[in-house]
XYZ file of C-alpha atoms in Angstrom:
693
model
C -14.132 -42.511 14.313
C -15.694 -39.047 14.475
C -13.087 -37.802 12.014
C -14.203 -40.354 9.440
C -17.786 -39.130 9.595
C -16.918 -35.461 9.275
C -16.468 -35.176 5.504
C -19.655 -36.997 4.409
C -21.602 -35.007 6.991
C -20.406 -31.718 5.466
C -21.224 -32.979 1.996
C -24.789 -33.822 2.930
C -25.300 -30.406 4.563
C -24.002 -28.677 1.425
C -26.203 -30.720 -0.929
C -29.164 -30.009 1.353
C -28.510 -26.243 1.166
C -28.049 -26.383 -2.597
C -31.195 -28.449 -3.007
C -33.182 -25.934 -0.945
C -31.936 -23.178 -3.287
C -32.557 -25.105 -6.502
C -36.323 -24.634 -6.519
C -35.798 -20.832 -6.657
C -33.832 -21.225 -9.897
C -36.228 -23.828 -11.331
C -39.167 -21.414 -10.964
C -37.382 -18.902 -13.237
C -37.965 -21.343 -16.117
C -41.726 -21.764 -15.555
C -43.901 -21.199 -18.642
C -46.380 -19.085 -16.671
C -45.046 -15.456 -16.569
C -46.962 -14.814 -13.313
C -45.235 -17.752 -11.606
C -41.850 -16.536 -12.907
C -42.548 -13.081 -11.417
C -43.551 -14.625 -8.056
C -40.426 -16.800 -8.198
C -38.194 -13.730 -8.672
C -39.964 -11.907 -5.786
C -39.511 -14.945 -3.496
C -35.852 -15.143 -4.534
C -35.461 -11.433 -3.676
C -36.791 -12.064 -0.165
C -34.601 -15.155 0.276
C -31.310 -13.469 -0.584
C -31.651 -10.279 1.491
C -28.802 -10.350 4.010
C -28.028 -14.008 3.263
C -24.609 -14.357 1.622
C -24.718 -18.150 1.629
C -28.012 -18.150 -0.272
C -26.591 -15.598 -2.766
C -23.551 -17.800 -3.410
C -25.746 -20.897 -3.880
C -28.012 -19.197 -6.414
C -25.009 -17.935 -8.397
C -23.506 -21.463 -8.452
C -26.845 -22.862 -9.616
C -26.903 -20.514 -12.627
C -29.499 -17.955 -11.535
C -27.591 -14.986 -13.007
C -27.735 -15.824 -16.756
C -31.458 -16.569 -16.446
C -32.172 -13.320 -14.529
C -30.240 -11.364 -17.168
C -32.145 -13.119 -19.948
C -35.490 -12.192 -18.349
C -34.269 -8.625 -17.756
C -33.446 -8.180 -21.456
C -36.459 -10.009 -22.952
C -38.850 -7.607 -24.670
C -41.714 -9.982 -23.794
C -40.966 -9.655 -20.054
C -43.255 -7.263 -18.187
C -41.696 -4.072 -16.790
C -42.452 -5.360 -13.289
C -40.558 -8.611 -13.947
C -37.604 -6.745 -15.445
C -37.497 -4.408 -12.444
C -37.608 -7.299 -9.932
C -34.777 -9.052 -11.856
C -32.643 -5.878 -11.572
C -33.395 -5.718 -7.821
C -32.330 -9.361 -7.251
C -29.139 -8.861 -9.297
C -28.388 -5.765 -7.197
C -28.871 -7.815 -4.049
C -26.522 -10.552 -5.336
C -23.932 -7.844 -6.085
C -24.060 -6.732 -2.450
C -22.563 -10.039 -1.346
C -18.889 -10.907 -1.657
C -16.345 -9.759 -4.250
C -16.637 -13.216 -5.831
C -20.344 -12.561 -6.404
C -19.475 -9.364 -8.273
C -16.884 -11.225 -10.361
C -19.517 -13.814 -11.312
C -21.931 -11.056 -12.354
C -19.231 -9.349 -14.431
C -18.397 -12.650 -16.125
C -22.030 -12.827 -17.258
C -21.693 -9.349 -18.871
C -24.138 -7.715 -16.493
C -22.948 -4.126 -17.147
C -23.869 -3.909 -20.874
C -27.266 -5.476 -20.053
C -27.989 -2.914 -17.308
C -26.755 0.023 -19.412
C -29.070 -1.126 -22.193
C -31.895 -1.190 -19.673
C -31.391 2.532 -18.997
C -32.773 3.263 -22.484
C -36.257 2.082 -21.495
C -38.780 4.731 -20.393
C -39.963 3.247 -17.069
C -38.454 5.214 -14.149
C -38.729 2.432 -11.522
C -36.848 0.054 -13.850
C -34.201 2.707 -14.603
C -33.701 3.300 -10.860
C -33.342 -0.448 -10.205
C -30.741 -0.742 -13.015
C -28.833 2.274 -11.686
C -28.918 0.943 -8.118
C -27.456 -2.342 -9.323
C -24.835 -0.565 -11.476
C -23.902 1.581 -8.468
C -23.375 -1.520 -6.293
C -21.229 -3.171 -8.969
C -19.107 -0.092 -9.713
C -18.293 0.607 -6.056
C -16.770 -2.876 -5.799
C -12.943 -2.863 -6.046
C -13.050 -5.782 -8.508
C -14.956 -3.826 -11.183
C -12.800 -2.112 -13.854
C -13.900 1.543 -14.137
C -13.189 1.395 -17.866
C -16.439 -0.508 -18.343
C -18.310 2.774 -17.918
C -16.350 4.423 -20.738
C -16.364 1.727 -23.440
C -19.402 3.240 -25.179
C -19.139 6.985 -25.788
C -22.917 7.501 -25.542
C -23.242 6.153 -21.978
C -21.946 9.242 -20.138
C -24.190 11.682 -22.009
C -27.197 9.413 -21.386
C -26.385 9.276 -17.655
C -26.124 13.093 -17.589
C -29.591 13.265 -19.163
C -31.001 10.857 -16.550
C -29.792 13.097 -13.685
C -32.995 15.132 -13.884
C -35.355 12.131 -13.579
C -35.482 11.630 -9.773
C -33.507 12.010 -6.582
C -32.572 8.318 -6.826
C -31.125 8.693 -10.326
C -29.182 11.705 -8.998
C -27.812 9.819 -6.005
C -26.826 6.666 -7.914
C -25.351 8.425 -10.970
C -23.205 10.760 -8.833
C -22.014 7.725 -6.886
C -21.162 5.870 -10.106
C -19.237 8.906 -11.401
C -17.218 9.403 -8.226
C -16.218 5.708 -8.179
C -15.409 5.584 -11.892
C -13.368 8.776 -12.015
C -10.339 6.814 -11.118
C -7.687 8.195 -8.835
C -5.543 6.222 -6.460
C -5.912 6.996 -2.772
C -5.499 10.500 -1.435
C -1.847 10.562 -0.942
C 0.557 13.217 0.025
C 3.870 14.690 1.049
C 5.622 13.568 -1.898
C 7.737 15.718 -4.109
C 5.553 14.713 -7.053
C 4.463 11.449 -5.523
C 0.890 12.534 -5.632
C -1.340 10.246 -7.601
C -2.140 11.340 -11.111
C -5.563 10.600 -12.557
C -5.250 7.242 -14.275
C -5.584 7.387 -18.029
C -8.290 5.624 -19.933
C -6.986 2.983 -22.258
C -7.642 5.102 -25.296
C -7.304 8.771 -24.656
C -8.386 11.377 -22.169
C -8.554 10.628 -18.455
C -11.836 10.090 -16.646
C -11.958 13.598 -15.176
C -11.686 15.147 -18.644
C -14.374 12.874 -20.120
C -16.835 13.741 -17.339
C -15.903 17.444 -17.468
C -16.387 17.571 -21.254
C -19.831 15.996 -20.847
C -20.897 18.879 -18.619
C -20.479 17.180 -15.214
C -19.872 20.497 -13.398
C -22.997 22.213 -14.766
C -25.191 19.107 -14.404
C -24.141 18.270 -10.846
C -23.651 21.742 -9.269
C -27.351 22.350 -8.519
C -27.542 18.990 -6.714
C -25.462 20.528 -3.898
C -28.619 22.330 -2.745
C -30.935 19.324 -3.150
C -33.469 18.642 -0.386
C -32.076 15.094 -0.140
C -28.987 14.743 2.076
C -27.846 11.655 0.131
C -27.963 13.556 -3.175
C -26.047 16.524 -1.712
C -23.453 14.159 -0.293
C -22.924 12.176 -3.507
C -22.682 15.403 -5.565
C -20.065 16.683 -3.123
C -18.071 13.440 -3.365
C -18.246 13.708 -7.133
C -16.697 17.192 -7.056
C -13.965 16.116 -4.625
C -12.840 13.479 -7.151
C -13.309 15.676 -10.240
C -11.284 18.576 -8.819
C -8.375 16.553 -7.410
C -5.114 17.549 -9.120
C -7.170 19.123 -11.902
C -6.719 22.889 -12.527
C -9.272 22.886 -15.361
C -12.096 21.592 -13.149
C -10.972 23.636 -10.128
C -10.843 26.930 -12.055
C -14.337 26.206 -13.401
C -15.788 25.354 -9.968
C -14.613 28.656 -8.494
C -16.870 30.635 -10.849
C -19.985 28.447 -10.782
C -22.900 29.715 -8.746
C -26.070 27.964 -7.601
C -29.062 30.071 -6.551
C -26.859 33.163 -6.546
C -24.150 31.589 -4.347
C -20.670 30.645 -5.561
C -19.602 27.017 -5.066
C -16.695 27.826 -2.678
C -19.235 29.572 -0.401
C -21.502 26.517 -0.554
C -18.531 24.270 0.316
C -17.641 26.527 3.266
C -21.220 26.228 4.608
C -20.872 22.460 4.395
C -17.717 22.671 6.547
C -19.566 24.014 9.565
C -19.426 22.040 12.801
C -23.178 21.376 12.837
C -22.938 19.443 9.549
C -22.325 15.662 9.476
C -18.612 14.750 9.671
C -18.697 13.070 6.254
C -19.957 16.319 4.715
C -17.384 18.474 6.533
C -14.532 16.215 5.391
C -15.624 15.972 1.759
C -16.163 19.722 1.348
C -12.732 20.269 2.951
C -11.313 17.940 0.282
C -13.020 19.973 -2.469
C -11.602 23.266 -1.158
C -8.176 21.629 -0.664
C -8.088 20.443 -4.293
C -9.156 23.877 -5.548
C -6.468 25.522 -3.434
C -3.714 23.137 -4.581
C -4.777 23.658 -8.207
C -4.335 27.426 -7.780
C -8.051 28.256 -8.047
C -8.146 29.552 -4.445
C -5.237 31.444 -2.863
C -3.499 29.804 0.100
C -4.066 32.942 2.201
C -7.802 33.073 1.394
C -9.899 33.101 4.580
C -11.885 30.065 3.386
C -8.617 28.068 3.518
C -6.920 29.619 6.571
C -9.983 30.126 8.777
C -12.289 27.347 7.568
C -10.679 24.445 5.679
C -7.466 24.098 7.694
C -9.147 24.251 11.164
C -11.813 21.779 9.991
C -9.129 19.273 8.914
C -7.240 19.713 12.201
C -10.522 18.957 14.050
C -10.735 15.689 12.137
C -7.407 14.605 13.681
C -8.687 14.615 17.265
C -9.097 11.311 19.102
C -12.863 11.835 19.380
C -13.156 11.075 15.664
C -13.443 7.609 14.117
C -10.289 5.975 12.745
C -11.147 6.547 9.060
C -12.055 10.197 9.754
C -8.712 10.759 11.471
C -6.871 9.108 8.583
C -8.677 11.112 5.905
C -8.393 14.355 7.892
C -4.625 13.986 8.364
C -3.944 12.937 4.762
C -6.016 15.777 3.309
C -4.359 18.307 5.623
C -0.928 16.950 4.623
C -1.839 17.563 0.983
C -3.261 21.052 1.669
C -0.127 22.354 3.435
C 2.480 20.313 1.527
C 3.940 23.174 -0.518
C 2.999 26.260 1.538
C 5.260 27.404 4.396
C 2.691 29.727 5.951
C -0.018 27.043 6.062
C 2.531 24.654 7.609
C 3.214 27.214 10.361
C -0.486 27.890 10.994
C -1.303 24.162 11.140
C 1.594 23.470 13.520
C 0.128 25.845 16.142
C -3.543 24.920 15.668
C -5.063 22.822 18.500
C -1.674 21.345 19.524
C -1.685 19.339 16.264
C 1.907 18.046 16.597
C 1.143 16.497 19.998
C -2.307 15.336 18.858
C -0.728 13.317 16.039
C 1.390 11.385 18.554
C -1.864 9.650 19.615
C -2.058 8.108 16.145
C 0.733 5.746 17.206
C -0.984 4.620 20.423
C -4.214 3.414 18.897
C -6.191 1.456 19.943
C -4.854 1.701 23.493
C -5.483 -0.845 26.227
C -7.898 1.591 27.874
C -9.698 2.240 24.598
C -13.213 3.573 24.903
C -14.368 1.301 22.078
C -16.967 -1.055 23.537
C -18.176 -2.308 20.170
C -16.164 -5.495 19.557
C -16.680 -5.345 15.781
C -15.385 -1.759 15.749
C -12.363 -2.712 17.859
C -11.554 -5.608 15.530
C -11.862 -3.299 12.492
C -9.641 -0.641 14.075
C -6.944 -3.116 15.085
C -6.765 -4.261 11.456
C -6.549 -0.662 10.222
C -4.361 0.938 12.928
C -1.444 0.984 10.447
C -3.417 3.507 8.342
C -3.278 5.941 11.265
C 0.497 5.607 11.492
C 0.810 6.154 7.750
C -1.378 9.301 7.923
C 0.579 10.704 10.888
C 3.922 10.212 9.110
C 2.556 11.955 6.011
C 1.283 14.920 7.978
C 4.519 15.224 9.975
C 6.411 15.181 6.647
C 4.313 18.075 5.302
C 4.518 20.051 8.561
C 8.309 19.757 8.680
C 8.967 20.370 4.988
C 10.421 23.879 5.429
C 10.490 25.278 8.949
C 13.361 24.433 11.312
C 11.361 25.186 14.492
C 8.536 22.869 13.406
C 11.024 20.068 12.680
C 12.479 20.524 16.164
C 8.994 20.284 17.725
C 8.222 17.122 15.724
C 11.465 15.417 16.724
C 10.941 16.376 20.373
C 7.500 14.713 20.354
C 7.677 11.584 22.529
C 9.657 8.698 20.991
C 9.350 10.259 17.531
C 12.661 9.010 16.135
C 12.001 5.505 17.486
C 8.599 5.551 15.818
C 10.137 6.521 12.475
C 12.806 3.827 12.810
C 10.092 1.251 13.592
C 8.014 2.564 10.685
C 10.889 1.884 8.280
C 10.600 -1.844 8.935
C 6.794 -2.227 9.122
C 5.213 -4.895 6.962
C 2.849 -2.372 5.315
C 4.536 -0.827 2.291
C 2.424 2.336 2.696
C 3.618 2.856 6.271
C 7.239 2.293 5.206
C 6.870 4.845 2.413
C 5.254 7.417 4.719
C 7.961 6.859 7.382
C 10.706 7.407 4.782
C 8.947 10.597 3.609
C 8.811 11.833 7.179
C 12.504 11.048 7.660
C 13.314 12.824 4.380
C 11.455 15.933 5.490
C 13.272 16.006 8.850
C 16.652 15.256 7.200
C 16.594 18.759 5.683
C 17.584 20.061 9.118
C 21.321 20.556 9.646
C 20.765 20.570 13.420
C 18.839 17.279 13.429
C 21.349 15.566 11.117
C 24.007 16.353 13.690
C 21.978 15.278 16.738
C 18.808 13.148 16.682
C 19.729 11.342 13.443
C 23.080 10.383 14.920
C 21.720 9.445 18.371
C 19.275 7.002 16.781
C 21.640 5.707 14.062
C 18.867 6.320 11.535
C 21.216 5.448 8.686
C 21.122 1.729 9.605
C 17.418 1.069 8.953
C 17.602 3.462 5.986
C 20.373 1.430 4.360
C 18.305 -1.688 5.014
C 15.304 -0.107 3.256
C 17.528 0.709 0.271
C 18.644 -2.908 -0.156
C 15.333 -4.214 -1.372
C 12.420 -1.871 -1.905
C 10.037 -0.869 -4.684
C 11.012 2.232 -6.692
C 8.483 4.439 -4.929
C 10.275 3.894 -1.603
C 13.743 3.849 -3.179
C 13.280 7.349 -4.612
C 12.490 8.925 -1.228
C 14.977 6.773 0.703
C 17.810 7.703 -1.691
C 16.844 11.400 -1.428
C 17.157 11.073 2.348
C 20.516 9.354 1.960
C 21.719 12.342 -0.107
C 21.107 14.543 2.959
C 22.779 12.082 5.351
C 25.899 12.199 3.139
C 26.401 15.950 3.419
C 29.846 16.786 4.782
C 28.628 17.990 8.208
C 26.542 14.842 8.819
C 28.113 12.438 11.341
C 26.306 9.564 9.568
C 28.469 10.001 6.469
C 31.317 7.792 7.658
C 29.316 4.768 8.893
C 27.216 4.900 5.702
C 30.386 4.713 3.624
C 31.611 1.751 5.646
C 28.361 -0.116 5.069
C 28.840 -0.416 1.284
C 26.959 2.674 0.133
C 29.217 3.361 -2.882
C 28.275 0.107 -4.606
C 24.577 0.684 -3.863
C 24.630 4.263 -5.194
C 26.601 3.329 -8.314
C 23.927 0.733 -9.096
C 21.216 3.412 -8.690
C 22.887 5.534 -11.381
C 22.135 2.721 -13.835
C 18.420 2.666 -13.031
C 15.856 3.281 -15.764
C 13.978 5.416 -13.237
C 15.105 9.038 -13.717
C 14.605 10.076 -10.069
C 16.780 7.159 -8.922
C 19.560 8.066 -11.382
C 19.496 11.679 -10.149
C 19.544 10.623 -6.483
C 22.308 8.064 -7.002
C 24.616 10.566 -8.659
C 23.602 13.343 -6.217
C 24.481 11.157 -3.224
C 27.850 10.286 -4.810
C 28.457 14.002 -5.409
C 27.801 14.722 -1.718
C 29.978 11.791 -0.732
C 32.897 13.057 -2.837
C 32.811 16.550 -1.321
C 36.061 17.085 0.637
C 36.496 13.292 0.780
C 39.749 11.336 1.163
C 41.499 10.145 -1.958
C 40.583 6.489 -1.268
C 36.845 7.290 -1.280
C 37.193 9.238 -4.515
C 39.065 6.341 -6.136
C 36.414 3.896 -4.899
C 33.676 6.051 -6.457
C 35.450 6.181 -9.821
C 36.101 2.458 -9.708
C 32.479 1.731 -8.759
C 31.085 3.945 -11.506
C 33.417 2.837 -14.322
C 34.405 5.123 -17.179
C 31.712 3.664 -19.364
C 28.982 4.540 -16.853
C 30.424 8.031 -16.351
C 30.142 8.676 -20.102
C 26.645 7.257 -20.049
C 25.657 9.763 -17.345
C 27.357 12.655 -19.131
C 25.301 11.910 -22.233
C 22.035 11.474 -20.283
C 19.112 13.310 -21.863
C 18.098 14.755 -18.475
C 19.893 17.972 -17.538
C 19.597 17.166 -13.807
C 21.587 13.957 -14.225
C 24.172 15.803 -16.315
C 24.555 18.657 -13.790
C 24.911 16.283 -10.827
C 27.484 14.193 -12.750
C 29.492 17.330 -13.484
C 29.142 18.282 -9.803
C 30.516 14.865 -8.882
C 33.488 15.328 -11.249
C 34.143 18.756 -9.796
C 34.144 17.356 -6.246
C 36.404 14.475 -7.270
C 38.849 16.928 -8.874
C 39.542 19.084 -5.845
C 42.812 19.453 -3.871
C 45.994 19.115 -5.901
C 47.220 15.643 -4.958
C 43.745 14.238 -5.711
C 43.509 16.115 -9.020
C 46.904 14.818 -10.135
C 46.164 11.259 -8.980
C 42.769 11.042 -10.694
C 43.989 12.687 -13.897
C 46.958 10.296 -14.032
C 44.551 7.333 -14.070
C 41.449 8.753 -15.804
C 42.798 11.908 -17.497
C 42.252 10.844 -21.088
C 38.609 9.901 -20.526
C 37.823 13.001 -18.455
C 39.314 15.334 -21.080
C 37.285 13.507 -23.713
C 34.102 14.031 -21.669
C 34.848 17.733 -21.169
C 35.380 18.203 -24.927
C 32.153 16.363 -25.636
C 30.123 18.704 -23.421
C 31.752 21.957 -24.512
C 30.991 21.020 -28.123
C 27.420 19.878 -27.404
C 24.133 21.796 -27.375
C 23.948 22.504 -23.654
C 22.659 25.345 -21.504
C 24.843 27.993 -19.845
C 24.835 26.252 -16.417
C 26.136 22.989 -17.914
C 28.911 24.762 -19.849
C 29.848 26.845 -16.786
C 30.124 23.738 -14.591
C 32.289 22.068 -17.268
C 34.658 25.061 -17.461
C 34.906 24.974 -13.640
C 36.044 21.335 -13.913
C 38.716 22.482 -16.364
C 39.742 25.211 -13.921
C 40.166 22.522 -11.227
C 42.271 20.396 -13.597
C 44.353 23.490 -14.385
C 45.039 23.798 -10.663
C 46.766 20.399 -10.566
C 50.549 20.231 -10.621
C 50.946 17.596 -13.335
C 47.315 17.546 -14.453
C 47.497 21.002 -16.056
C 49.739 19.534 -18.745
C 46.721 17.613 -20.062
C 45.208 20.995 -20.923
C 48.403 22.599 -22.193
C 49.069 19.736 -24.610
C 45.474 19.774 -25.899
C 45.168 22.610 -28.438
C 41.503 21.846 -29.023
C 40.681 22.488 -25.356
C 42.850 25.639 -25.274
C 40.950 27.045 -28.279
C 37.673 26.325 -26.492
C 38.831 28.196 -23.374
C 39.851 31.116 -25.573
C 36.444 31.063 -27.287
C 34.580 31.180 -23.958
C 36.726 34.103 -22.723
C 35.069 36.197 -25.444
C 31.594 34.680 -25.010
C 28.553 36.940 -24.621
C 27.721 35.358 -21.236
C 29.714 36.777 -18.306
C 29.429 33.554 -16.257
C 31.141 31.560 -18.987
C 33.784 34.259 -19.459
C 34.559 34.203 -15.755
C 34.811 30.400 -15.635
C 37.175 30.439 -18.656
C 39.292 33.108 -16.909
C 39.685 30.823 -13.871
C 41.211 28.206 -16.197
C 43.682 30.755 -17.598
C 44.621 32.109 -14.144
C 45.407 28.616 -12.871
C 47.500 27.857 -15.972
C 49.659 31.009 -15.848
C 50.148 31.316 -12.061
C 53.731 32.512 -11.580
C 54.847 30.596 -8.535
C 54.432 27.240 -10.257
C 56.965 25.258 -12.235
C 56.769 25.716 -16.011
C 54.631 28.859 -15.714
C 56.863 30.806 -18.141
C 56.418 28.285 -20.960
C 52.674 28.176 -20.371
C 52.438 31.975 -20.362
C 54.386 32.170 -23.632
C 52.205 29.588 -25.349
C 49.006 31.346 -24.249
C 50.392 34.752 -25.337
C 51.081 33.331 -28.783
C 47.438 32.194 -28.890
C 46.240 35.771 -28.311
C 45.101 35.244 -24.702
C 46.894 38.396 -23.430
C 45.056 40.579 -25.967
C 41.730 39.189 -24.697
C 42.820 39.848 -21.093
C 43.596 43.508 -21.936
C 40.157 43.832 -23.486
C 38.471 42.243 -20.457
C 40.350 44.511 -18.050
C 38.236 47.337 -19.530
C 34.987 45.409 -18.955
C 32.048 47.071 -17.204
C 31.543 43.843 -15.218
C 33.622 44.337 -12.020
C 34.239 40.577 -11.565
C 35.584 40.156 -15.091
C 37.611 43.310 -14.857
C 39.284 42.276 -11.551
C 39.989 38.738 -12.730
C 41.573 40.001 -15.996
C 43.787 42.494 -14.123
C 44.934 39.775 -11.681
C 45.819 37.502 -14.609
C 47.745 40.273 -16.399
C 49.802 40.858 -13.237
C 51.127 37.292 -13.597
C 52.623 38.342 -16.929
C 54.197 41.438 -15.403
C 55.631 39.738 -12.321
């Protein structure tokens, strides 16, 4: 019976709550302005810290009325200000509250309010705007729809410390970048573009953000200093223009980098240390500060390592590790220094054990928060390990020898969080550059299995890094090569070569090239079958030179060792010769032409395959042309073709020699035997000896 009563009971409670809220809204419509003002003040007191009350008032239609009163010229300044305060309080509730406010077009109304002279009202509007813009549901573009808004906000910076704090906060949240993100062979987030033109950083920079905000770094208010610092960390990220400007700006006779370094000191709040480290990191990565500058080596890097210790809060450890990963990502020396600072490699292992059963966290709320966000620690650790191990073999060895490291990476590859999976693949990619580790740890842990699983069904971002890693696992000395082949890799890689994503096409063809190196004939035939002639031509006419070079590399690896050359040319000879002609006639760089001539030289080394060259006068004329080319590399490659065609010990050599002599090849050889280039000279003399033998 109790179950039957439950629904009506809930209904009556809800209607009671709504009824108790209704009188607040009703008072907003009173004809007496004084009563309306008192009603708004009472509403303000009722909603503070009460999300249920906020939701009720929104449902009952308080927002349109508050906005109407806020915009009415007949409303007193005090009433307008109180309306802005209540709206700001409603915005501090749930994301749904913010959505409701946005639906009522609150932003244009508040921006309009900034044009009024009263400072208290302006501050209330800005505080409300700040609360709305820091919500993830608010599109940043709303700040940039009217070109006059930014310049007006810059002008308001001088009004009070509150306008300074709120405006800097609005700027840093509306200068849209994705999360700090690292270790990525151009995976770093780019500033997102505005719908119609320059990105947010450029708009703010062009409106004088650097000059207007710089002096706020020495404000007497900590909150203002902090928001100005955050603003610079977002403005400078991945932006050489801003970074180069910041380096030369001085405030009270002190350059900004020196001010940032002071803010890094241990006696400063952690938030300030971290944010100034981010500013200096961005300036360093943008080339505005040298990587060997003492402010990076002796200040920024040690500060970021400190942030990784287990004494720090979870979000501080995450941000510290990710920023450090970005700082050292491309610099070998910084990677070495970081690896021996405060036992960092071992310290990062704690990121995987958090929170532990003996955790010192007594605050239940904190523990609950950290359990929900522990995956962010794992992601940050993988990123930092990837950066640390990007170049140095000894560092990679230390990382892999850290307790259970390979198991952790393998587990990371199958985590539910896409960010952890991506970071784990990056880490694996970084470590896969080690010949030693490919032969040992990678084999012991059969890393290729989870990697192949990741490649079956993943977003492009993960696919790009996973396929790069696979390229390394397919190198000829890698013991993983064989089991990968047996698990259907050829089909997978051939499908990657058809991707619209350039990086995936490059990686697919690169992995096939590695796979074909010194491979058995069956594997080579499987690759050609999987690719299809049509796809091969598609790749050879790709607009990207990387794809073209890797495809030529694949062809060169397929056409090696005589029986393989003859077999492949007997089945695909016509198409391959067509492709070679196409490239030698096209507008391509020296490297592409050289690689193509090397393929011809390999074909010329076949027993039966060389006839495909000898019976193709067009190709022979091209070889002759390149023998007299102005580039020595191309001359040398063309000479290899000739040498393989005229080699004495092979059947039919006399006829081939005679045909080439009639074409004038011997005259060119005599000329080249006098060349000042020792390689050309030797090769020409060796070829001439075949005629004399």
